[in-house]
C-alpha positions as MATLAB code, in Angstrom:
seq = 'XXXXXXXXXXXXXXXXXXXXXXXXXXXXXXXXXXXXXXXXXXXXXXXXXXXXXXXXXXXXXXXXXXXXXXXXXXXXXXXXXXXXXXXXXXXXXXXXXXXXXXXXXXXXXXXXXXXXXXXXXXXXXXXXXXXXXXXXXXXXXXXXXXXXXXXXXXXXXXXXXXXXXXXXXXXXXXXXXXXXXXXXXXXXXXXXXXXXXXXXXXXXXXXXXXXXXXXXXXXXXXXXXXXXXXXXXXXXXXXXXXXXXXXXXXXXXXXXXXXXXXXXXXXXXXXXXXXXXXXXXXXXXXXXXXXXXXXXXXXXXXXXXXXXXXXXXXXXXXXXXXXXXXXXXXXXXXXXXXXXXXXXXXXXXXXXXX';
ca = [
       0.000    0.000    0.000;
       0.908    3.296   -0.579;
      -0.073    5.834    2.149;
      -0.694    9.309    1.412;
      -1.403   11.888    4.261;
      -3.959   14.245    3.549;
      -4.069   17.883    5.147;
      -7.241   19.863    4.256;
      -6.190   22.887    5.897;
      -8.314   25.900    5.939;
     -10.633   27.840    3.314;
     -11.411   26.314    0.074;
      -8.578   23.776    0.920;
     -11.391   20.563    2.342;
     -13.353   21.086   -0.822;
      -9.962   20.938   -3.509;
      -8.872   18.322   -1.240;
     -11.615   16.315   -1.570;
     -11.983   16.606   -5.254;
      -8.360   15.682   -5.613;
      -8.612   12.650   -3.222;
     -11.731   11.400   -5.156;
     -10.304   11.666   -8.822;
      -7.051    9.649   -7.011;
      -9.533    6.777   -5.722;
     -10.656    6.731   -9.069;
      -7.284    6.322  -10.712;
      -6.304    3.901   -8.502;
      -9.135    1.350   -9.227;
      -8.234    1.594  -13.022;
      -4.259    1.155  -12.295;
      -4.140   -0.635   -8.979;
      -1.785    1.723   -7.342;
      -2.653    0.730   -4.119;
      -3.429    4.192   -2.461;
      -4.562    4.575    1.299;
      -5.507    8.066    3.224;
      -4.988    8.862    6.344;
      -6.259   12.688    7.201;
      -4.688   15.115    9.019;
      -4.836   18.636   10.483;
      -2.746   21.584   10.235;
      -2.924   25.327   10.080;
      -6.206   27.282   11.318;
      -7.799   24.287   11.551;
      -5.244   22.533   13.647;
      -5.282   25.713   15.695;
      -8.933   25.865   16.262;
      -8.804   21.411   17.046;
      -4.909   21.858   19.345;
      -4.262   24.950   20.180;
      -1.132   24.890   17.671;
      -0.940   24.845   13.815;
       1.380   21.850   13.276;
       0.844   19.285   15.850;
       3.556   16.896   16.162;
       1.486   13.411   15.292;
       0.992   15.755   12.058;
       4.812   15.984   11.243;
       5.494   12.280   12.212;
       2.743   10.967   10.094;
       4.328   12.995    7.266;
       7.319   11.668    7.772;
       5.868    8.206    7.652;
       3.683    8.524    4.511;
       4.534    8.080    0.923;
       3.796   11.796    0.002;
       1.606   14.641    1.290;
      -1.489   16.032   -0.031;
      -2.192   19.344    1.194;
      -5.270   21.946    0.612;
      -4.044   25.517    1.613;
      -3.868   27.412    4.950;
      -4.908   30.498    6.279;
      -7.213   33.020    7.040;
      -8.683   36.258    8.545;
     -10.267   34.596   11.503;
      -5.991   33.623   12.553;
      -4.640   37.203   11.745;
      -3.893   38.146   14.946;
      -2.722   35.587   16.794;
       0.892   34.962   17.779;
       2.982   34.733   15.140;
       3.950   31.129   16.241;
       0.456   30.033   16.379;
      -0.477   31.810   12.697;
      -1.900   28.825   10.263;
       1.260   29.945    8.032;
       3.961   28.313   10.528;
       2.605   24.918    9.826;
       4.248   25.180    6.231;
       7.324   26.563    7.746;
       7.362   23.435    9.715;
       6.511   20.820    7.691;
       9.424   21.886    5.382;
      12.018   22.080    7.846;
      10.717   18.869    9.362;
      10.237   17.194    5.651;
      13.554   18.404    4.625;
      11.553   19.947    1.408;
      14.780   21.318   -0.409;
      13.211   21.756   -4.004;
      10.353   22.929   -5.129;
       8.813   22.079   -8.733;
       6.320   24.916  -10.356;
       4.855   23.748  -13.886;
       3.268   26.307  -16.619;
       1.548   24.770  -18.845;
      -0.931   26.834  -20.889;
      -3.756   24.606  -22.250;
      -5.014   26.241  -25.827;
      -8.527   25.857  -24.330;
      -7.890   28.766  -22.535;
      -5.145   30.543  -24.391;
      -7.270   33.523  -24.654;
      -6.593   33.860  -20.741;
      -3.020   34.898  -21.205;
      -1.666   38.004  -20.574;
       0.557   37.213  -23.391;
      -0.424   36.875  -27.755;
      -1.927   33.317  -27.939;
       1.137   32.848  -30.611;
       3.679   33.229  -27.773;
       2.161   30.848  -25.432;
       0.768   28.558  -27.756;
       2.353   25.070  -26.355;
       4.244   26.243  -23.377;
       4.734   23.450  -21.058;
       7.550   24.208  -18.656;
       8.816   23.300  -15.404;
      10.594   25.494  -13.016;
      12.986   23.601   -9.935;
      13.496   26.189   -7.024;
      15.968   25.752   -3.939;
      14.041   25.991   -1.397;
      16.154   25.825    1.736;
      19.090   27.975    1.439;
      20.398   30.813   -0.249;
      19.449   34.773    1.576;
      16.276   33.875    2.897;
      18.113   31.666    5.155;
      21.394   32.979    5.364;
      22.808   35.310    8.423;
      21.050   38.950    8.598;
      20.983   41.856   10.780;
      18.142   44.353   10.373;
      20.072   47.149   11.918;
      23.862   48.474   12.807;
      25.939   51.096   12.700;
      28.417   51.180    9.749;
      30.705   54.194    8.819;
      28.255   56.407   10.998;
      25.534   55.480    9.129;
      22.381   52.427   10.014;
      22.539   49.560    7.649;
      20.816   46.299    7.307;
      22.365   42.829    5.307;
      21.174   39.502    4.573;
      23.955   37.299    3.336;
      23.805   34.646    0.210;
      25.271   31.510    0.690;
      24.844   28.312   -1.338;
      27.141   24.871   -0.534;
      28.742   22.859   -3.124;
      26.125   20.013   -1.786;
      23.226   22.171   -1.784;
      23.676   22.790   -5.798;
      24.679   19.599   -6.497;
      21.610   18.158   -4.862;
      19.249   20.830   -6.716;
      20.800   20.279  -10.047;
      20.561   16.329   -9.985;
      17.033   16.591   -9.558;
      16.627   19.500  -12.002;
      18.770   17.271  -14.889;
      16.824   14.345  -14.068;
      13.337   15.602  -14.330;
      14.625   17.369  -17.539;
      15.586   13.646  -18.603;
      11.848   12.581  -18.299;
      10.655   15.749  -20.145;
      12.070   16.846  -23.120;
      15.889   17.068  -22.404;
      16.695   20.752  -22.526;
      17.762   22.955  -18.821;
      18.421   26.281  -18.326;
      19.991   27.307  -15.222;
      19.417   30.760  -14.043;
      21.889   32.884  -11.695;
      23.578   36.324  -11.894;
      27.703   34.872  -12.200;
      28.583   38.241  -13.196;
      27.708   39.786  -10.446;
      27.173   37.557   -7.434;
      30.283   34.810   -5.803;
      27.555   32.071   -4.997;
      26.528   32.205   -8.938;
      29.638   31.817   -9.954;
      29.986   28.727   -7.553;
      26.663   27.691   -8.467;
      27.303   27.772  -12.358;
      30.373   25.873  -11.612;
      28.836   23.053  -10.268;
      25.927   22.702  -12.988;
      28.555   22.615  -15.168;
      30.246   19.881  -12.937;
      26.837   17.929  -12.479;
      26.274   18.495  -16.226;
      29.292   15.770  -16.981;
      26.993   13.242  -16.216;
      23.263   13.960  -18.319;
      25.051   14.003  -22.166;
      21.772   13.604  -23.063;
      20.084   16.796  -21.643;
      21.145   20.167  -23.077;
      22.001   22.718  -20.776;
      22.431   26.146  -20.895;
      22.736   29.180  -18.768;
      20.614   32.826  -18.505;
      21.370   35.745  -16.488;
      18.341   36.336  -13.687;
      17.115   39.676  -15.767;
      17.371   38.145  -19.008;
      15.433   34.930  -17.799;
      12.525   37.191  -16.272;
      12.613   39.245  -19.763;
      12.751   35.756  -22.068;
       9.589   34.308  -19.931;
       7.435   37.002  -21.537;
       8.433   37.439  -24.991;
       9.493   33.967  -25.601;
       8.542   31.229  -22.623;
       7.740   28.446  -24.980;
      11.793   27.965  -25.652;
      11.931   27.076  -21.905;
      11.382   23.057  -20.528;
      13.431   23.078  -16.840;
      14.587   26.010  -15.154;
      16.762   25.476  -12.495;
      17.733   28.566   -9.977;
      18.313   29.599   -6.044;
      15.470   30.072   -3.852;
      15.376   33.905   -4.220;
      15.570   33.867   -8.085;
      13.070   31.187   -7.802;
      10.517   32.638   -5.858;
      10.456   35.618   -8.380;
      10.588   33.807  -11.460;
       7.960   31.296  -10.482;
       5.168   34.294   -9.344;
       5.968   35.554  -13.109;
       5.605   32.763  -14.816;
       2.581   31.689  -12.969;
       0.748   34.511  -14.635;
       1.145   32.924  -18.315;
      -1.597   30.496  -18.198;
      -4.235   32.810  -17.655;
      -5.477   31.094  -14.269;
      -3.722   30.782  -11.212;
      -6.377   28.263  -10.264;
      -4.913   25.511  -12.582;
      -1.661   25.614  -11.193;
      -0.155   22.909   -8.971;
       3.283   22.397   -7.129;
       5.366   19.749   -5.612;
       7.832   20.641   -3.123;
      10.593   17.296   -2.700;
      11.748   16.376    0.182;
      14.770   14.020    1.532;
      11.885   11.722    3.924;
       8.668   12.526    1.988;
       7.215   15.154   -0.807;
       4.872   17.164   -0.605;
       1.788   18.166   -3.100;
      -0.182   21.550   -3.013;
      -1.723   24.241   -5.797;
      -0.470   27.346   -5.276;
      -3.969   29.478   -5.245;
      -4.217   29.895   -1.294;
      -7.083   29.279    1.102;
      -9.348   31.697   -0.564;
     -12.048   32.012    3.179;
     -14.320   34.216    0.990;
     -15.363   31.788   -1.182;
     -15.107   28.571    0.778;
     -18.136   26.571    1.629;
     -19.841   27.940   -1.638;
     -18.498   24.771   -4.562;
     -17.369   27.402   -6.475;
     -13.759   26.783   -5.307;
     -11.315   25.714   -9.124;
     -10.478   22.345   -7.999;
      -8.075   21.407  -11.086;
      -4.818   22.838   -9.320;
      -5.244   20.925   -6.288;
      -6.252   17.578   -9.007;
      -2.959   18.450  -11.018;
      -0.998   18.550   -7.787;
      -2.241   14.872   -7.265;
      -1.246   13.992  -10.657;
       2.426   15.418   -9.645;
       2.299   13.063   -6.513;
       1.634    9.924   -8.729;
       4.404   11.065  -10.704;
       7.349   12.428   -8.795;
       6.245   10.016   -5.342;
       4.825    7.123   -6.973;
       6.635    6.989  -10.443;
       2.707    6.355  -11.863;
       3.670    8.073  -14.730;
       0.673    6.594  -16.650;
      -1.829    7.770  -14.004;
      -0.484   11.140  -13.767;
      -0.733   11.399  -17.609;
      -4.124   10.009  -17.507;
      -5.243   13.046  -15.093;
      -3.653   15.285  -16.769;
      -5.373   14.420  -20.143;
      -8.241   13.977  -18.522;
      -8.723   18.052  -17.404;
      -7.367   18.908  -20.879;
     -10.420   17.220  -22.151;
     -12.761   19.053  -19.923;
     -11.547   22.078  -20.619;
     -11.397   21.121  -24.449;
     -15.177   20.179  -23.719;
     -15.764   23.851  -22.772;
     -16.623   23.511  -18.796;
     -15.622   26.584  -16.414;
     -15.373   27.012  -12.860;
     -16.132   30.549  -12.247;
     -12.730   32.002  -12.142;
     -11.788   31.292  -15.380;
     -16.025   31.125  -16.726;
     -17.058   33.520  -20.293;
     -19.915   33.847  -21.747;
     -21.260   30.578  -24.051;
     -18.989   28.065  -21.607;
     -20.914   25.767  -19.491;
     -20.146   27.036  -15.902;
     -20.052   24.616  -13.167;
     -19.463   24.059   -9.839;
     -16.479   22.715   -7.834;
     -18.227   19.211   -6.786;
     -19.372   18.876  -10.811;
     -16.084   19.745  -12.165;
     -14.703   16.786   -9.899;
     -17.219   14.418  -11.363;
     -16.406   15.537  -15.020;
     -12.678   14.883  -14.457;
     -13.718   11.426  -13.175;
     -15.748   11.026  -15.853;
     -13.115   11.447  -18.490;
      -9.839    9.655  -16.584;
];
């Protein structure tokens, strides 16, 4: 059996969760996966249930499962408590506690809804890329000091710093998912500027000695966040630090047209870990109106990157092409002469159609 621990969290996140979980019972009975959920709580609803937002059976059934499902967290109803007790610090914690060093952002724009775009249908017409963030070091976890006294003057600094291991870790995992995709990385970093670029361009190159078969190359940061909207479709894995990540992966979010479509996977050394990216969304939670395809296409990263069900996750995939293709709309991305439905329907569409 393969267990999967499933956090709702808080907002929209039990009703995408539960959409997800259903088209994953479904997939297993047609290719015998052997799939078995075990809920649990964190965030504001772990809050409101413990008194804290990560409770520590939480973490250690994590660490037990085969991957992690998880809905979203957050909330106005937690904005002022503690900071340690906010819904937020459960994410914090499960990725220390996970060790959750990568994190993988696809963009895929499906030509159902090209017109979404911000960009001309021609540019994004078959982009299907994949960006691989560090997620664990780099400045937002390096030394800082918010205020001193420097030549007479206050200053603040955060310091950059990036291990030989830590890039050679990030860049295995970057050339092999660019081995099961279509064989071309880009690696993204500012060398002519910043001393942990250069390092970290030396050791892609070094790691590159052993994927012949993938073609590499490398982009300054500011040229990468200029080429992603006048030419993303030349992109298939971007590898980059967890600053340059974060930015680049908010940008190129924005291509498909829906933010509601898009999923993530963040990989861990004990166990990975599956969300969409859209948030917990309070003010429409409890109303099925909720997009449920991000959380569903999360799912379908789990089967792949967790399970190596590369079939099922294909099948899942195809499946909310076809839907879409079929002209069905949950409300944030509905137009006029679409049928609009419901987050509960569009689950039972997907299933439909697996």
């Amino acid at each position: 059996m393969k267990k999967i621990i499933v956090i709702a969290g808080d907002g929209v996140g039990p009703e995408v969760t539960k959409s997800a979980v259903t088209v994953l019972k479904k997939i297993d009975e047609k290719f015998k996966i052997g799939l078995e959920f075990e809920t649990r709580y964190a965030g504001g609803s772990a809050y409101d249930k413990f008194g804290e937002p990560l409770p520590a059976e939480t973490l250690e059934a994590c660490k037990n499962a085969d991957a992690v499902l998880f809905g979203a967290v957050g909330g106005k109803k937690w904005d002022n408590l503690e900071v340690k007790f906010r819904p937020e610090q459960a994410l914090f914690g499960l990725r220390k506690g996970l060790g959750l060093f990568a994190n993988l952002r696809p963009v895929k724009v499906y030509e159902a809804l090209i017109d979404g775009s911000p960009l001309k249908p021609e540019l994004v017409s078959g982009c299907d890329l994949l960006i691989v963030r560090e997620l664990v070091g780099g400045i937002y976890f390096g030394d800082r000091c918010e205020s001193e006294i420097y030549n007479g003057v206050e200053c603040a600094w955060d310091m950059e710093n990036y291990s030989v291991p830590e890039v050679e870790r990030i860049t295995k995992l970057a050339f092999d998912t660019a081995k099961i995709r279509r064989g071309k990385l880009t690696s993204v970093d500012k060398a002519n500027v910043l001393s942990t670029s250069r390092l970290w361009r030396r050791v892609v190159n070094d790691v590159a000695k052993n994927y012949p078969e993938v073609e590499l190359n490398h982009l300054y940061v500011d040229n990468c966040a200029m080429q992603l909207a006048v030419n993303p479709k030349q992109f298939d894995v971007i590898v980059t630090s967890n600053m340059f990540g974060d930015i680049l992966s908010d940008e190129a979010s924005v291509i498909g047209g829906s933010i509601g479509l898009m999923p993530s996977a963040s990989i861990g050394e004990l166990t990975s870990f599956y969300e969409p990216i859209h948030g917990s969304a309070p003010d429409i939670a409890g109303k099925n109106i909720a997009n449920p395809m991000g959380t569903i296409l999360s799912a379908a990263m789990l089967l792949r990157y967790s399970l190596q069900a590369e079939d099922a996750a294909k099948t899942i995939e195809a499946a909310i092409d076809k839907t879409l293709a079929d002209g069905y709309r949950t409300a944030d991305i509905y137009k006029d002469g679409f049928k609009k439905i419901g987050t509960e329907e569009a689950t039972e569409i997907i299933c439909e159609r697996l």
